Short mmCIF file of C-alpha atoms and ligand atoms in Angstrom, two decimals:
data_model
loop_
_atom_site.label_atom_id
_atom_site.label_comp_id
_atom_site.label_asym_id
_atom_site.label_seq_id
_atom_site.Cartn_x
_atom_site.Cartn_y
_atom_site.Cartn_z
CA UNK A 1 -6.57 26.09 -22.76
CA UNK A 2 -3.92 26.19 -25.53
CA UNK A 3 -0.36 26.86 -25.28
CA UNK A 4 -0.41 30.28 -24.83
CA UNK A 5 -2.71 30.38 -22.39
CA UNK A 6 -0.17 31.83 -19.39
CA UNK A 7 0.38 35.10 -21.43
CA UNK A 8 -3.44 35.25 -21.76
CA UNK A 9 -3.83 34.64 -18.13
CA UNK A 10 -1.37 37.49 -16.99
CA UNK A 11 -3.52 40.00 -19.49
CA UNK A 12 -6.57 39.05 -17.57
CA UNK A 13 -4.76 40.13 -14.53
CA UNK A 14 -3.35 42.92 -15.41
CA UNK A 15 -6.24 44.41 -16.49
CA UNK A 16 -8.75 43.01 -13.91
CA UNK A 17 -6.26 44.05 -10.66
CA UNK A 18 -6.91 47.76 -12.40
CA UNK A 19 -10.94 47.13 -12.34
CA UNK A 20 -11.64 45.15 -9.63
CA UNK A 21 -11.36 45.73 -5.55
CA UNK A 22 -8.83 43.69 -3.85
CA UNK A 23 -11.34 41.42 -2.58
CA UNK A 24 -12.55 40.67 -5.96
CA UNK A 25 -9.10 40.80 -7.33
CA UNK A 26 -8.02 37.90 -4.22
CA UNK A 27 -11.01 35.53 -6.14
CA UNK A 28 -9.45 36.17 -9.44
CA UNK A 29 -6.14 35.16 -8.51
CA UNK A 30 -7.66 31.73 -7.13
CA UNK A 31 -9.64 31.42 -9.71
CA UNK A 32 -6.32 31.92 -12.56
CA UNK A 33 -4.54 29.43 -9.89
CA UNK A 34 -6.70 26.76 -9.73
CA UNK A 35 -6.72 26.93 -13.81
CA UNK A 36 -3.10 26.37 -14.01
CA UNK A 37 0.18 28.53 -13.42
CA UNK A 38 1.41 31.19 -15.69
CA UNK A 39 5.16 30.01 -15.39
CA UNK A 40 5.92 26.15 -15.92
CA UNK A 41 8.85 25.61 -13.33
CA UNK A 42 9.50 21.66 -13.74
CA UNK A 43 11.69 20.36 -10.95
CA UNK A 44 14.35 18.30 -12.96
CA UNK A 45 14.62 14.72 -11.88
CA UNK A 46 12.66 15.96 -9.24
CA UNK A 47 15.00 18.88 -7.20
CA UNK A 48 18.44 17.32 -8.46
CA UNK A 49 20.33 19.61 -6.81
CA UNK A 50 18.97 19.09 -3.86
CA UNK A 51 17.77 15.59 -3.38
CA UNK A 52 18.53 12.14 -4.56
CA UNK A 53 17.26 12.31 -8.70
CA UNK A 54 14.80 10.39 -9.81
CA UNK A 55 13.18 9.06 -6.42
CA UNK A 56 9.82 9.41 -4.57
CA UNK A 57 12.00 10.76 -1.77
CA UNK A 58 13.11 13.73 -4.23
CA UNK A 59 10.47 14.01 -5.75
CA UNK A 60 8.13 15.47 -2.80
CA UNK A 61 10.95 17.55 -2.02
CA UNK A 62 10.17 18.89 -5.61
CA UNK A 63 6.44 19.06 -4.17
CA UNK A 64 7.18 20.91 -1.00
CA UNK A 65 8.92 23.49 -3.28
CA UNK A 66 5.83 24.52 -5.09
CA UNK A 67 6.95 23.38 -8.60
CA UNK A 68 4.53 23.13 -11.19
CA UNK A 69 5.81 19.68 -12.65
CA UNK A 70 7.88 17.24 -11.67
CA UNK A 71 10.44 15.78 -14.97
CA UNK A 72 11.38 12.84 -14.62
CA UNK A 73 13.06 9.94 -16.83
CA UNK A 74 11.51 6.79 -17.85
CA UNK A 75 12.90 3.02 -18.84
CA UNK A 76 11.26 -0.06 -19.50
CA UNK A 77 12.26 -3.38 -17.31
CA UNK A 78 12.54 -6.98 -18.34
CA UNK A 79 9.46 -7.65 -17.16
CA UNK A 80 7.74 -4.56 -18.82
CA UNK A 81 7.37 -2.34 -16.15
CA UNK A 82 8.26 1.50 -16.71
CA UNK A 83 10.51 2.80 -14.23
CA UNK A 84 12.13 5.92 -12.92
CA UNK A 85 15.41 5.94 -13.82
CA UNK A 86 17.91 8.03 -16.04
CA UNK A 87 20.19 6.03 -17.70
CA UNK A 88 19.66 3.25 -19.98
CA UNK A 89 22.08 1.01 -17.85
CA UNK A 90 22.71 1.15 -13.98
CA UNK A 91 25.08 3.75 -13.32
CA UNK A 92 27.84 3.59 -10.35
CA UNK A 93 27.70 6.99 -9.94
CA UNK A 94 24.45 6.94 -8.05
CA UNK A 95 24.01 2.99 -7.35
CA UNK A 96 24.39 0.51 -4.51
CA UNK A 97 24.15 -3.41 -5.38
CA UNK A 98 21.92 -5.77 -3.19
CA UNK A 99 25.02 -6.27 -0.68
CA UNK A 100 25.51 -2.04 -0.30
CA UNK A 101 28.46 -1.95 -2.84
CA UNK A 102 28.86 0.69 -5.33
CA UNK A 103 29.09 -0.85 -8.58
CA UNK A 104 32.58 -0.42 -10.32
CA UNK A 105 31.17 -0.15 -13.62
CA UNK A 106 27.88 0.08 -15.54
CA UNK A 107 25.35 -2.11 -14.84
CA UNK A 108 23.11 -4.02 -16.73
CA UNK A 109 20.53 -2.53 -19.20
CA UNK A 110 17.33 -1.70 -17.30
CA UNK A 111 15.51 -4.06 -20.23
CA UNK A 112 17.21 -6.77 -19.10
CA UNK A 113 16.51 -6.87 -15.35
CA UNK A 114 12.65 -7.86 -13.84
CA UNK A 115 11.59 -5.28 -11.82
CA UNK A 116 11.83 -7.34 -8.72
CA UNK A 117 14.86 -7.36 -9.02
CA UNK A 118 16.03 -3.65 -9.44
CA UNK A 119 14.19 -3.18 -6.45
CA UNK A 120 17.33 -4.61 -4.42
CA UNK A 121 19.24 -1.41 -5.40
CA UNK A 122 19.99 1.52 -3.97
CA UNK A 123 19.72 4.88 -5.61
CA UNK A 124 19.75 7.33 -2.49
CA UNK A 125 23.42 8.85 -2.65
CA UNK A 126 25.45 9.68 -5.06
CA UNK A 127 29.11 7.90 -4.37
CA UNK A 128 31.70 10.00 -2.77
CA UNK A 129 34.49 11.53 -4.26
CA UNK A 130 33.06 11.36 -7.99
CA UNK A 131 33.05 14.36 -10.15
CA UNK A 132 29.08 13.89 -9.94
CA UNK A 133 29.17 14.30 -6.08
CA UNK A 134 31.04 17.27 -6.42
CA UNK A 135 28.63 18.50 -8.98
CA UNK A 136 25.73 18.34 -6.67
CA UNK A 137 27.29 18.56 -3.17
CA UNK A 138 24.50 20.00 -1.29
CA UNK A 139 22.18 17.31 -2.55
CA UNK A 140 21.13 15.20 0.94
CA UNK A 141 21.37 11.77 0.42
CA UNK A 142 18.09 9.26 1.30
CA UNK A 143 19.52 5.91 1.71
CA UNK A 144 17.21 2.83 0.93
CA UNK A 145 15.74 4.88 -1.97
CA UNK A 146 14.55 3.06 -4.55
CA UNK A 147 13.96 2.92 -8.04
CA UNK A 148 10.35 4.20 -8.53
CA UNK A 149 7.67 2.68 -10.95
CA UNK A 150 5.89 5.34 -12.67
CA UNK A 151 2.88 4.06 -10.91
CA UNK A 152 4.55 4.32 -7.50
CA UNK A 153 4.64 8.49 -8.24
CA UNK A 154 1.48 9.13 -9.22
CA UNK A 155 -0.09 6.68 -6.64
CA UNK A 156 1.90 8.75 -3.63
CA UNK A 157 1.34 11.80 -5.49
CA UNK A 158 -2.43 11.27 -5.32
CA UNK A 159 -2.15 9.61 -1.59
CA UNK A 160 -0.87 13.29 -0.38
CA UNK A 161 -3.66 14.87 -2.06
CA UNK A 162 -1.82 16.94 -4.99
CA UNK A 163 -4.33 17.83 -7.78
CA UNK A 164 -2.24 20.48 -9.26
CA UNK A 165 0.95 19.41 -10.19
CA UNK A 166 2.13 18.14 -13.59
CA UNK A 167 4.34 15.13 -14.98
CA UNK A 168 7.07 15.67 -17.58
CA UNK A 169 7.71 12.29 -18.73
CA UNK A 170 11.11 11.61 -20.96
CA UNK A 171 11.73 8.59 -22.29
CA UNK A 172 15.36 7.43 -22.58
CA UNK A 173 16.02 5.62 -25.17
CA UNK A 174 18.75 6.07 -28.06
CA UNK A 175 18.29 5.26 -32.02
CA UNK A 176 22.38 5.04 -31.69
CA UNK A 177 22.12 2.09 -28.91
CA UNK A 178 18.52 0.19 -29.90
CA UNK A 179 19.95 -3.53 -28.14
CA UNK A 180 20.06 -1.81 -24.72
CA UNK A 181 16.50 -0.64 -24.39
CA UNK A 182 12.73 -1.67 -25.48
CA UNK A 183 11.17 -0.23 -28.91
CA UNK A 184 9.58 3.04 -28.70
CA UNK A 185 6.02 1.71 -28.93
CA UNK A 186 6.68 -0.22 -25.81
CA UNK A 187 7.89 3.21 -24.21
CA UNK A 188 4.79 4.48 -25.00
CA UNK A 189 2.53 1.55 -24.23
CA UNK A 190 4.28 1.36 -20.50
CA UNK A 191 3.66 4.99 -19.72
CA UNK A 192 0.16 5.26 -21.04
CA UNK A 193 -1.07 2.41 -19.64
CA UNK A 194 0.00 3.74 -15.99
CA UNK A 195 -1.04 7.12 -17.37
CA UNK A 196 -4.40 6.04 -18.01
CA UNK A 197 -4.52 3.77 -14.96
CA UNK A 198 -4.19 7.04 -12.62
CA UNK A 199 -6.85 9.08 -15.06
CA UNK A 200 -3.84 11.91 -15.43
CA UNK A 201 -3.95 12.39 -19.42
CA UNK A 202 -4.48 16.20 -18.79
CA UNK A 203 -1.55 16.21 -16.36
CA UNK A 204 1.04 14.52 -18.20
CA UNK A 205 3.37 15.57 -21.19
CA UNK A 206 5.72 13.53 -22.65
CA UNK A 207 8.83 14.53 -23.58
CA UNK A 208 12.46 12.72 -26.20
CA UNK A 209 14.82 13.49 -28.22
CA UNK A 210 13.94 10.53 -29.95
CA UNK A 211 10.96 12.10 -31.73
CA UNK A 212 9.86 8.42 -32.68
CA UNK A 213 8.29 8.22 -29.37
CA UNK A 214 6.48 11.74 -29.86
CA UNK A 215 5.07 9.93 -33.86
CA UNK A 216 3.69 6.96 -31.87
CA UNK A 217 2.34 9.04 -29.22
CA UNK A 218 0.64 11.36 -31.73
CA UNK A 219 -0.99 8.35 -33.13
CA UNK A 220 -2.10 6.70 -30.14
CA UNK A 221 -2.63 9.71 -28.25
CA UNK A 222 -3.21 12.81 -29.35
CA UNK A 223 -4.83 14.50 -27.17
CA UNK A 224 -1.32 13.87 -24.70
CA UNK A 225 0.85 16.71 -24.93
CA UNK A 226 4.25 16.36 -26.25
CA UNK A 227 7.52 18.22 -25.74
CA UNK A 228 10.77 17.57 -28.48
CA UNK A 229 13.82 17.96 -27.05
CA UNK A 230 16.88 19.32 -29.08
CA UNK A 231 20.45 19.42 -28.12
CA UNK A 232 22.93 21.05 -30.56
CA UNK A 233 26.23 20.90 -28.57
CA UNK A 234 29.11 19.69 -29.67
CA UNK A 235 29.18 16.32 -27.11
CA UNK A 236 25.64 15.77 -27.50
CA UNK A 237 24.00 16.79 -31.25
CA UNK A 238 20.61 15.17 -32.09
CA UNK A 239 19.60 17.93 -34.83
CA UNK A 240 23.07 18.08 -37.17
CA UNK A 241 22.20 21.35 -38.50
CA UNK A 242 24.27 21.64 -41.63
CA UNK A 243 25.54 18.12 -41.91
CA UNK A 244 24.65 15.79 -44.41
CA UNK A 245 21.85 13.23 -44.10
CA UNK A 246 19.14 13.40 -41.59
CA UNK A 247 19.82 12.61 -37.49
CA UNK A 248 18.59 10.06 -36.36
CA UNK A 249 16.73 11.40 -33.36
CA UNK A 250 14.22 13.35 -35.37
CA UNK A 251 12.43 10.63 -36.64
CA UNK A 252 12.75 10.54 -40.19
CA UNK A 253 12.76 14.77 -40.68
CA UNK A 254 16.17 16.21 -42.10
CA UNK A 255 16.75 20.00 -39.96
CA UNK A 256 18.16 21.27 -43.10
CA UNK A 257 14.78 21.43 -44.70
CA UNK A 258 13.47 23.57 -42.35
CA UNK A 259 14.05 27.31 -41.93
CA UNK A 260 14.93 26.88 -38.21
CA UNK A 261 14.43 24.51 -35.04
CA UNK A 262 10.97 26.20 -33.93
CA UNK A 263 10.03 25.70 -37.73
CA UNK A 264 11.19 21.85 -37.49
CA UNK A 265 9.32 21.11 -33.80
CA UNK A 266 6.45 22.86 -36.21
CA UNK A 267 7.36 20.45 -38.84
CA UNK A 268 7.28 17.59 -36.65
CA UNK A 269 3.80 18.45 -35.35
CA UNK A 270 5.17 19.97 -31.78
CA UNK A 271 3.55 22.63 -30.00
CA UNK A 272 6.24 22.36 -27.27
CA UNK A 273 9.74 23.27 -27.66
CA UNK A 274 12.17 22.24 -25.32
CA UNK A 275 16.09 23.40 -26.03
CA UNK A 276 19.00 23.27 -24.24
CA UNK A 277 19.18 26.73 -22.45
CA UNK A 278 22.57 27.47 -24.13
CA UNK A 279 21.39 27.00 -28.14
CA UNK A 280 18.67 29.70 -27.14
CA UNK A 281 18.52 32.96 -28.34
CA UNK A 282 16.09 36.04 -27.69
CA UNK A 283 15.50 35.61 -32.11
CA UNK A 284 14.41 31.99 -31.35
CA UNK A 285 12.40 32.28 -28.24
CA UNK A 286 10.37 35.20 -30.09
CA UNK A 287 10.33 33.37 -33.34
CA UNK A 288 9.01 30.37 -31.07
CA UNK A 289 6.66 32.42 -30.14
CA UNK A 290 5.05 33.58 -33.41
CA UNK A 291 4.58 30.31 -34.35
CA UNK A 292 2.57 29.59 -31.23
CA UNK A 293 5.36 27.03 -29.36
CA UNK A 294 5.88 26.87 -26.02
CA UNK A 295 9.75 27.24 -25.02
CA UNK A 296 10.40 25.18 -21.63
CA UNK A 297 14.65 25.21 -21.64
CA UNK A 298 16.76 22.76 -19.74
CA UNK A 299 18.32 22.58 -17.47
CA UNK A 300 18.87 26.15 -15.74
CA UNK A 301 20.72 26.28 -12.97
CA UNK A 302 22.93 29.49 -11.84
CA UNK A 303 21.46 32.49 -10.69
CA UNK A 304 22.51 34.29 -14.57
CA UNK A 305 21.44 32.07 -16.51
CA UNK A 306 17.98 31.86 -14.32
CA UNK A 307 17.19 35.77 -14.94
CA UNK A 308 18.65 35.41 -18.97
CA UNK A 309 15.71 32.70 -19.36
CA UNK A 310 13.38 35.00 -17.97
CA UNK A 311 14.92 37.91 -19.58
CA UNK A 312 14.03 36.64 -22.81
CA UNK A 313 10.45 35.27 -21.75
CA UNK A 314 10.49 31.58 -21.76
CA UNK A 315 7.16 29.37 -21.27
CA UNK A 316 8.74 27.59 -18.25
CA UNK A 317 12.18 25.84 -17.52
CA UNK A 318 13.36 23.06 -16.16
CA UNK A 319 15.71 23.36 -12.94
CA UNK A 320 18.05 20.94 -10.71
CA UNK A 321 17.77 23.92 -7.94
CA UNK A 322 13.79 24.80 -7.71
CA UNK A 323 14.54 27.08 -4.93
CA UNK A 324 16.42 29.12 -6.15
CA UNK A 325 14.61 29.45 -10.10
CA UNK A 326 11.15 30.15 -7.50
CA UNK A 327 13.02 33.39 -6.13
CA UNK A 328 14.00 34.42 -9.62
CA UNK A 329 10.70 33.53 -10.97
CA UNK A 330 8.89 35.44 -8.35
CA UNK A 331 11.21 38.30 -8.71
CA UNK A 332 9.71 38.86 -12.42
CA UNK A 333 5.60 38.68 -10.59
CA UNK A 334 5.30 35.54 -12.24
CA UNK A 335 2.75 33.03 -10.66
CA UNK A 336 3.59 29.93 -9.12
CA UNK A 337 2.19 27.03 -6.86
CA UNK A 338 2.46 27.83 -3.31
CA UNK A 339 5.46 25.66 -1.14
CA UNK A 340 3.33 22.51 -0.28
CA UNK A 341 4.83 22.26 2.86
MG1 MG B 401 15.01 14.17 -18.24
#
């Protein structure tokens, strides 16, 4: 199936629910199901908003929700061993020591602790009173939650029988801070080997801003899909549109020789395009389009910004709140998963 396979899929529908009985019609709609969704609704760090990010515990509450992938973030440990985990170095926001203390500060870099050994935190609450708490205050806490191995997902993922639901892999690393993580070939060499280890290389994309990642992977595995991530926001700019020299996330291409940032994902050999939700427009999602790209936007959240993305006919999105994107998504006869639950 190629990229633009869900618009494909919905044609089939449309014109098959005006040919067919609604028996016939019922075996269609299993049949498109079972074949993959026609909206992408990734649960972000597993249901975010909900549930503690980036754990098994959150992410079969992502599961029970019916999403049709679960993103997650991936670092390397001292010992090798690619892990669940957002930020390049333990973050007190979200993390207990061995003894049940919050850390004060930021923790060590993820590359320089065994994995042992970051099994003795805790990442099940987010600590009270920080602006991040506040953030996400209906998220439930799951004490004792640990930091996952990538194998540790797909292992439980596969234990509760889920056949259906896909893996949006980022890998965090930074060109701007190379001492505090692994190289990106060993980014890629963790995840593929656990990749290939659980036979999911149809299941999986893998998505950076560091586009180095997405070069190695196209050489070592092409067949993988791939999603590039752009930010252009003042805080966080990885594409420097208009500024001299090249950024150093895209790996080597300068955005001012391309036309536009669908054209430079093009450029870059993407197929997937994966924005922040505010640089969007409706131009760029349709010019997206023509040039065969997916558009998956992060990360969506309130209830206008939910119907603008589908308003404007993105590929998929990725959400801290899967609930409530479902009821949107749903709203607009768009096909999803059924809750797992
Ligand atoms: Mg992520």
């Amino acid at each position: 199936m190629t990229a633009r396979s869900p618009f494909a899929r919905s044609w089939l529908f449309h014109r098959a629910g005006r040919a067919l009985s609604a028996r016939a019609l019922l075996v269609v709609w299993f049949a498109l199901a079972s074949a993959g969704y026609a909206f992408d609704l990734q649960g972000h760090r597993g249901a975010r908003g909900l549930a503690p990010e980036n754990t098994l515990a959150g992410f079969m509450r992502a599961l029970d929700l019916g999403v049709t992938t679960l993103e997650l973030d991936v670092g390397v440990t001292k010992d090798g061993v690619a892990v669940i985990y957002h930020d390049r170095t333990l973050n007190p926001d979200i993390t207990r020591d061995p003894s049940g203390q919050w850390l004060t500060a930021r923790g060590a870099p993820i590359k320089d602790i065994p994995f042992a050994a970051l099994q003795r935190y805790d990442v099940g609450r987010i600590r009270p009173g920080t602006g991040y708490a506040a953030t996400f205050s209906q998220q439930d806490a799951v004490d004792g939650e640990r930091i996952p191995a990538l194998g540790a997902l797909f292992a439980i993922v596969a234990a509760r029988g889920v056949e259906d639901v896909r893996f949006n892999i980022e890998t965090k690393l930074s060109p701007l801070a190379p001492e505090e993580t692994w190289r990106p070939e060993t980014f890629v060499r963790a995840i593929l080997r656990e990749v290939r280890r659980y036979k999911l290389e149809s299941r999986v994309m893998i998505q950076s801003f560091d586009w180095r990642t997405l070069a190695i992977l196209a050489r070592e595995a092409p067949d993988i899909q791939r999603a590039y991530l752009t930010s252009q926001q003042p805080a966080f700019d990885t594409v420097e549109r208009g500024r001299p020299g090249k950024s150093p996330w895209l790996a080597g291409l300068d955005a001012d020789d391309h036309a536009s940032i669908p054209k430079l994902v093009r450029a870059a050999g993407g197929w997937v395009w994966s924005p922040n939700f505010r640089d969007l427009t409706p131009g760029l999602v349709e010019e997206a389009r023509e040039l065969g790209l997916t558009v998956i936007p992060w990360t969506v959240n309130d209830w206008a910004d939910l119907q603008r993305m589908m308003d404007w006919r993105v590929d998929g999105l990725i959400t801290d709140y899967p609930d409530r994107a479902r009821l949107v998504i749903e709203s607009r006869g768009r096909v999803l998963p059924p809750m797992r639950k």
